[in-house]
PDB file of C-alpha atoms in Angstrom:
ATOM      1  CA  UNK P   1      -5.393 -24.461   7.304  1.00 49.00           C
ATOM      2  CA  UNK P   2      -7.249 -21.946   8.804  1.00 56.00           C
ATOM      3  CA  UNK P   3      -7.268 -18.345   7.869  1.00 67.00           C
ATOM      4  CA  UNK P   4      -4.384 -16.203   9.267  1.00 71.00           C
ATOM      5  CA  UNK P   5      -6.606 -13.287  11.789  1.00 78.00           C
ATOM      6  CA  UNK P   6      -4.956 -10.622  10.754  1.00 84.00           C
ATOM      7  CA  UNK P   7      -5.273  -8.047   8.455  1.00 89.00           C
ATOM      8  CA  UNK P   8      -1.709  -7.784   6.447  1.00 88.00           C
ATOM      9  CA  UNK P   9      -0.256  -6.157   3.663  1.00 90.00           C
ATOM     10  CA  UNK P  10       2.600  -7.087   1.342  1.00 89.00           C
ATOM     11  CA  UNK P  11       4.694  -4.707  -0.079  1.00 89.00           C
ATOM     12  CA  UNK P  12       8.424  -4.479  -1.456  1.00 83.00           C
ATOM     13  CA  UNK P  13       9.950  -4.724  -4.619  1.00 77.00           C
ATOM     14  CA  UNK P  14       6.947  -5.137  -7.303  1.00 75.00           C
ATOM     15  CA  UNK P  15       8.906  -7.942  -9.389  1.00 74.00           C
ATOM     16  CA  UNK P  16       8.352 -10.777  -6.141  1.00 76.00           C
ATOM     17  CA  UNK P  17       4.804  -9.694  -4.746  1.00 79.00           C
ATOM     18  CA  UNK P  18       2.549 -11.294  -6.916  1.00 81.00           C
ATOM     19  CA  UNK P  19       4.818 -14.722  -6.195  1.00 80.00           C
ATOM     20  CA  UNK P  20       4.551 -13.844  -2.305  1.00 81.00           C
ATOM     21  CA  UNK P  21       0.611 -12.815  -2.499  1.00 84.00           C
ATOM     22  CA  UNK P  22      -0.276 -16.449  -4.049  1.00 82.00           C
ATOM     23  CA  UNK P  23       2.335 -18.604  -1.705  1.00 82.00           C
ATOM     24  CA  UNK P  24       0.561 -16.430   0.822  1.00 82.00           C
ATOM     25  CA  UNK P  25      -2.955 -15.871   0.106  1.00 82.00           C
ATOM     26  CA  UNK P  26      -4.188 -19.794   1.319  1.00 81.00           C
ATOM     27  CA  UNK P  27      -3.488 -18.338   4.661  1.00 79.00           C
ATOM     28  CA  UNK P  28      -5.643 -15.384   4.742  1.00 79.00           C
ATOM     29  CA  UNK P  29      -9.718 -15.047   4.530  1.00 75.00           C
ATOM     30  CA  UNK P  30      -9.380 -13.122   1.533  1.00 86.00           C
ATOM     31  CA  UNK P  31      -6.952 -11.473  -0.894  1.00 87.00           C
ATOM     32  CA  UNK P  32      -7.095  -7.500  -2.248  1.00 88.00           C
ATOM     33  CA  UNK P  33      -5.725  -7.109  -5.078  1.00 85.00           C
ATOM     34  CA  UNK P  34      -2.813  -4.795  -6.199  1.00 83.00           C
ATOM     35  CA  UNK P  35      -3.548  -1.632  -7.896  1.00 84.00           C
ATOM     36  CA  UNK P  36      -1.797  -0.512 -10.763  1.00 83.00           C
ATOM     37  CA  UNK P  37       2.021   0.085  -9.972  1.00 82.00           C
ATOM     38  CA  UNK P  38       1.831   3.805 -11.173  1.00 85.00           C
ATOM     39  CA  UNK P  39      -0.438   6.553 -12.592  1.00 86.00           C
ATOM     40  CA  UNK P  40      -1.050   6.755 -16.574  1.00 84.00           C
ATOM     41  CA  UNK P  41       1.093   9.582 -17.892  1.00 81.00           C
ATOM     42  CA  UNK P  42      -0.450  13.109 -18.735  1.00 78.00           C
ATOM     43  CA  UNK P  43      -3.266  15.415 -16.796  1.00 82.00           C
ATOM     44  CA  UNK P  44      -2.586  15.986 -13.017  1.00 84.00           C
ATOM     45  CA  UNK P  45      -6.233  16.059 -12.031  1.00 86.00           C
ATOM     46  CA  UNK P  46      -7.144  13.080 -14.035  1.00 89.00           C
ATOM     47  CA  UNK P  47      -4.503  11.443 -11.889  1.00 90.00           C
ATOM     48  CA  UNK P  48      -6.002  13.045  -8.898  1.00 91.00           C
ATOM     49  CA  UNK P  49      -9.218  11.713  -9.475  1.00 93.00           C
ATOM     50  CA  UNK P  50      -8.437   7.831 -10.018  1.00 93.00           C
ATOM     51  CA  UNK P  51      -6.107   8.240  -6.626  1.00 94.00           C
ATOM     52  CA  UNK P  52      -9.728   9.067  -4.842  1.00 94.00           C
ATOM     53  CA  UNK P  53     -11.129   5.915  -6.645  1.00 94.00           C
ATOM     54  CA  UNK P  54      -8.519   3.443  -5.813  1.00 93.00           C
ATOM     55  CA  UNK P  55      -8.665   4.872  -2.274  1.00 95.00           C
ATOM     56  CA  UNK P  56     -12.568   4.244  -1.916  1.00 94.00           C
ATOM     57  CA  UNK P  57     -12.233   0.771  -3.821  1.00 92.00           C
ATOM     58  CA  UNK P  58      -9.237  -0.118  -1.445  1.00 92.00           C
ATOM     59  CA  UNK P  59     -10.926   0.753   1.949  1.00 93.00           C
ATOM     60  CA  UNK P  60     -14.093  -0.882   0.943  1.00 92.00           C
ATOM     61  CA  UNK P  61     -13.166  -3.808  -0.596  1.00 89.00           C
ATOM     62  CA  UNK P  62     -10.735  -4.468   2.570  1.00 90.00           C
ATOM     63  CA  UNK P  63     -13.959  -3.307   4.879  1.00 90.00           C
ATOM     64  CA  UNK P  64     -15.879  -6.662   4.551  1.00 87.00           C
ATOM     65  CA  UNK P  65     -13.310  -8.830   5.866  1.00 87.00           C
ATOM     66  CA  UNK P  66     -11.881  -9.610   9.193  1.00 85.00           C
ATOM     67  CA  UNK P  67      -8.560 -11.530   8.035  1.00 87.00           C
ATOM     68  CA  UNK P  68      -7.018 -10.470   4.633  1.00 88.00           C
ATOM     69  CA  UNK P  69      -3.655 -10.278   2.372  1.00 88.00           C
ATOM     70  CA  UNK P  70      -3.718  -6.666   0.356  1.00 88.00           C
ATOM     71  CA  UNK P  71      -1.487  -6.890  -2.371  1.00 88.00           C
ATOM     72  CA  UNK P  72      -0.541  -3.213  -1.423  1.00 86.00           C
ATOM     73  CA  UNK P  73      -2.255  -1.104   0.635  1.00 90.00           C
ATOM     74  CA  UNK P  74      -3.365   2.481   0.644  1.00 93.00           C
ATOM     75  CA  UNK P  75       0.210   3.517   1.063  1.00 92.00           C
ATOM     76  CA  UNK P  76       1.775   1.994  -2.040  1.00 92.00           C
ATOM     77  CA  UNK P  77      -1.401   3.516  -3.745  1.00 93.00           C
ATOM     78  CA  UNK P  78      -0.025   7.103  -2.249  1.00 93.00           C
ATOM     79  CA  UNK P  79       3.182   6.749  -3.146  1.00 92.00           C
ATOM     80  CA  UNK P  80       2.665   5.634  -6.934  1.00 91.00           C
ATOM     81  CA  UNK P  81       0.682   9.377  -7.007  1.00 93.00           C
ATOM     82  CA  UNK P  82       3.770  10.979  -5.239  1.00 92.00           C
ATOM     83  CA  UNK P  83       6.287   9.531  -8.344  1.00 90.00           C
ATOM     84  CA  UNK P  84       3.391  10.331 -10.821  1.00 89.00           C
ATOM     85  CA  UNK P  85       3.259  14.179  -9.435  1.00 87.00           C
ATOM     86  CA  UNK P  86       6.642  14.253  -8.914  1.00 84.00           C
ATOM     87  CA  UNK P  87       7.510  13.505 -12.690  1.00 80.00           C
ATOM     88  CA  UNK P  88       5.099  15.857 -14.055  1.00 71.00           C
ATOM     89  CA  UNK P  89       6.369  18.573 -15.706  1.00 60.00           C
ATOM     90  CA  UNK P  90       4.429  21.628 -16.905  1.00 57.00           C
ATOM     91  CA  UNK P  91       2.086  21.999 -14.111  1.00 62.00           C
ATOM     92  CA  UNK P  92       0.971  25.376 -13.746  1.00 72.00           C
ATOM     93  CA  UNK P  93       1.885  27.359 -10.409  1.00 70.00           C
ATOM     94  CA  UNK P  94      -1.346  27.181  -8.857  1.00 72.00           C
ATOM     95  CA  UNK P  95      -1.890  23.092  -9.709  1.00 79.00           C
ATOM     96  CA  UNK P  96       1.690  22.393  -8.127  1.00 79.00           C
ATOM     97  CA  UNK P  97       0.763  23.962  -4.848  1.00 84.00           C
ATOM     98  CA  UNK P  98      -2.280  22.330  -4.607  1.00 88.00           C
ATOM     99  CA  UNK P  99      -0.540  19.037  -5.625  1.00 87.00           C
ATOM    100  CA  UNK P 100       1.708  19.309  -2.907  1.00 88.00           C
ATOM    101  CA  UNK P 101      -1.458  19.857  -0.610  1.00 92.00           C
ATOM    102  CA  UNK P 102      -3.622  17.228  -1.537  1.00 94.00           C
ATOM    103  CA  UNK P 103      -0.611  14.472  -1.557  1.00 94.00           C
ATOM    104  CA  UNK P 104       0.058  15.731   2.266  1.00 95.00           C
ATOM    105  CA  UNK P 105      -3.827  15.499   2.598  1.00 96.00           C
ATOM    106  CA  UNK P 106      -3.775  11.975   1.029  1.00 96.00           C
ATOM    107  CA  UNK P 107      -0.498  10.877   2.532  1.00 96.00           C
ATOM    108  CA  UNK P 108      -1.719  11.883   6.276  1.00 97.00           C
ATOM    109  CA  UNK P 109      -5.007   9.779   5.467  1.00 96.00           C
ATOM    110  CA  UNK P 110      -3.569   7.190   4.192  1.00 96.00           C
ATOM    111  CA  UNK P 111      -1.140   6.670   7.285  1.00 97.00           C
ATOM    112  CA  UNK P 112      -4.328   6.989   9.678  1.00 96.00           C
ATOM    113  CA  UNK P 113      -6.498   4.171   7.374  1.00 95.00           C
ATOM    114  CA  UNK P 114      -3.432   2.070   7.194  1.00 95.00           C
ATOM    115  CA  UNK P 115      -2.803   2.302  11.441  1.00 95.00           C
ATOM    116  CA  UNK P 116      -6.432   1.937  11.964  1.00 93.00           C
ATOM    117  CA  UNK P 117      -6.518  -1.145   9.639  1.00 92.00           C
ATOM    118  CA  UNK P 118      -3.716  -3.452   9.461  1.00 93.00           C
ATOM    119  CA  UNK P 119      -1.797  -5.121  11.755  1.00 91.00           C
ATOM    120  CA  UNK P 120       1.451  -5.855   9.854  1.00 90.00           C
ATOM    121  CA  UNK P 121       3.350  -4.910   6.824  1.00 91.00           C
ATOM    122  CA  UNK P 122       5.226  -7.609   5.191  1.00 88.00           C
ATOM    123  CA  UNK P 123       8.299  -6.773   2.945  1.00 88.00           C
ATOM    124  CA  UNK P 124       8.849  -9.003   0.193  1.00 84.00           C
ATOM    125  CA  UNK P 125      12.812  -7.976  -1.140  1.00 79.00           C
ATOM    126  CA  UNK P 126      13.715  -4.474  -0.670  1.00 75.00           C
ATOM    127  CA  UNK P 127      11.504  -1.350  -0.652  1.00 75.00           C
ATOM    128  CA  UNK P 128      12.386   0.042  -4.035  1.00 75.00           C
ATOM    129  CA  UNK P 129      10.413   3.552  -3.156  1.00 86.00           C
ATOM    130  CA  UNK P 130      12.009   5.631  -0.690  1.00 90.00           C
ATOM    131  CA  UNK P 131       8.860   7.723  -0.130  1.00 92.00           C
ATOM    132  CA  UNK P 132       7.187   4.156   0.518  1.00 91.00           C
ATOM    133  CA  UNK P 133      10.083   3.242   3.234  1.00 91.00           C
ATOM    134  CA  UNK P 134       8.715   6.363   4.763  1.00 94.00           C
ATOM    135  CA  UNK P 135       4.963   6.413   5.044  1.00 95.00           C
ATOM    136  CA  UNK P 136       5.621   2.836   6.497  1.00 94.00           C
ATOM    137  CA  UNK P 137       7.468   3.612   8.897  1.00 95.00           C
ATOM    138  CA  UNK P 138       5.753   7.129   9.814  1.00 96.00           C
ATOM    139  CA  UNK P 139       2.472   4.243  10.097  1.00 95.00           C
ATOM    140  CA  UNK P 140       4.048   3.015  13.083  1.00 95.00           C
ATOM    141  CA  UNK P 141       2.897  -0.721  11.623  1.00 94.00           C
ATOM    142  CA  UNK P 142       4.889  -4.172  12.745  1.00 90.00           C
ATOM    143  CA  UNK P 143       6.721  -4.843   9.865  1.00 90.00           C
ATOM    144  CA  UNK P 144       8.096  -8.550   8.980  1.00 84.00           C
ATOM    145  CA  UNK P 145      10.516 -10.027   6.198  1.00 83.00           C
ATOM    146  CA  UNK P 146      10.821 -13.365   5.259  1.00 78.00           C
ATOM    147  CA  UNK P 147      14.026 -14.723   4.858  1.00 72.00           C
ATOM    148  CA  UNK P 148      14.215 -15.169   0.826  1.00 69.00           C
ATOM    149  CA  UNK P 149      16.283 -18.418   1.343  1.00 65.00           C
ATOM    150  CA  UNK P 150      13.466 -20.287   3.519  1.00 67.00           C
ATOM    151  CA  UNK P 151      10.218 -21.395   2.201  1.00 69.00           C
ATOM    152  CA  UNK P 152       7.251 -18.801   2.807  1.00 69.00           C
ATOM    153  CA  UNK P 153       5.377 -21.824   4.558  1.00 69.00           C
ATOM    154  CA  UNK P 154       7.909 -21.496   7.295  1.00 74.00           C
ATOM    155  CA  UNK P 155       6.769 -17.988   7.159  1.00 73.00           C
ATOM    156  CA  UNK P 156       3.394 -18.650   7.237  1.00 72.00           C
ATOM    157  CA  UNK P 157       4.084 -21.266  10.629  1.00 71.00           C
ATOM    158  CA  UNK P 158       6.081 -18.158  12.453  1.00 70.00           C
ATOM    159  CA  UNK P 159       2.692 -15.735  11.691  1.00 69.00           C
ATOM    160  CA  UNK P 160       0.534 -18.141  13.221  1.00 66.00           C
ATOM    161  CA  UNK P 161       3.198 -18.979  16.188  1.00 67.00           C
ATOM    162  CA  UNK P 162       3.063 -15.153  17.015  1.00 63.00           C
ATOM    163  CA  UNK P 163      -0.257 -14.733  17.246  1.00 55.00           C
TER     164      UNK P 163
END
């Protein structure tokens, strides 16, 4: 089989990805890896910090390829540091405002990276993330589902039909 031109992400509920991305991934030139579902607990900025690092490692290790599966994409990575700022409690006054600032920043960014480098979203189960549903759709992306009673191959044979 040859690889899949196109440069897709899978997304959905987190328990069925990883089965998808491997049933998947022969398909593609090459597979990105998830990033961690969520942010580790405690200091705002800290969590500020590693969102900027899983940004740069996302966009450049997606950069050398022309065909590729991301397990995720820049907006899952967004939204996991939306329920990560959302759940923090404490913050001062001045580090909430700028929180909401930098995740519009970072949200806005992420929709223009995401439109100016993927062609389709696929949605494995549901979207368990509401904020997700929305920066997906606000991305203006094709979006697919497999059926979860057919076999992905099938699913595979309709993305190469439809290119």
């Amino acid at each position: 089989m040859t690889a899949i031109p196109l440069r897709v992400v899978v997304t959905g509920d987190p328990s069925d990805i990883e089965s998808a991305v491997r049933q998947l991934s022969p398909a593609f030139g090459a597979v990105v890896p998830a990033s961690p579902s969520d942010f580790a607990p405690g200091d705002l900025w800290a969590a500020i910090g590693e969102s900027l690092r899983r940004f740069d490692r996302r966009i450049a290790g997606e950069a050398r390829h022309s065909s590729l599966l991301s397990a995720g994409s820049v907006l899952d990575d967004w939204a996991a540091l939306n329920r990560h700022v959302a759940s923090a409690t404490g913050s001062r006054r001045d580090d909430a405002r700028f929180s909401r600032r930098y995740l519009r920043m970072h949200r806005d960014t992420s929709i223009r990276h995401a439109r100016a480098s993927y062609d389709q979203v696929i949605i494995i189960g549901d979207v368990t993330d509401p904020e997700l549903a929305k920066v997906i759709d606000a991305s203006g992306l094709a979006v697919a589902t497999p059926a979860t009673t057919a076999p992905i191959t099938e699913f595979i044979r309709h993305l190469e039909k439809t290119l």
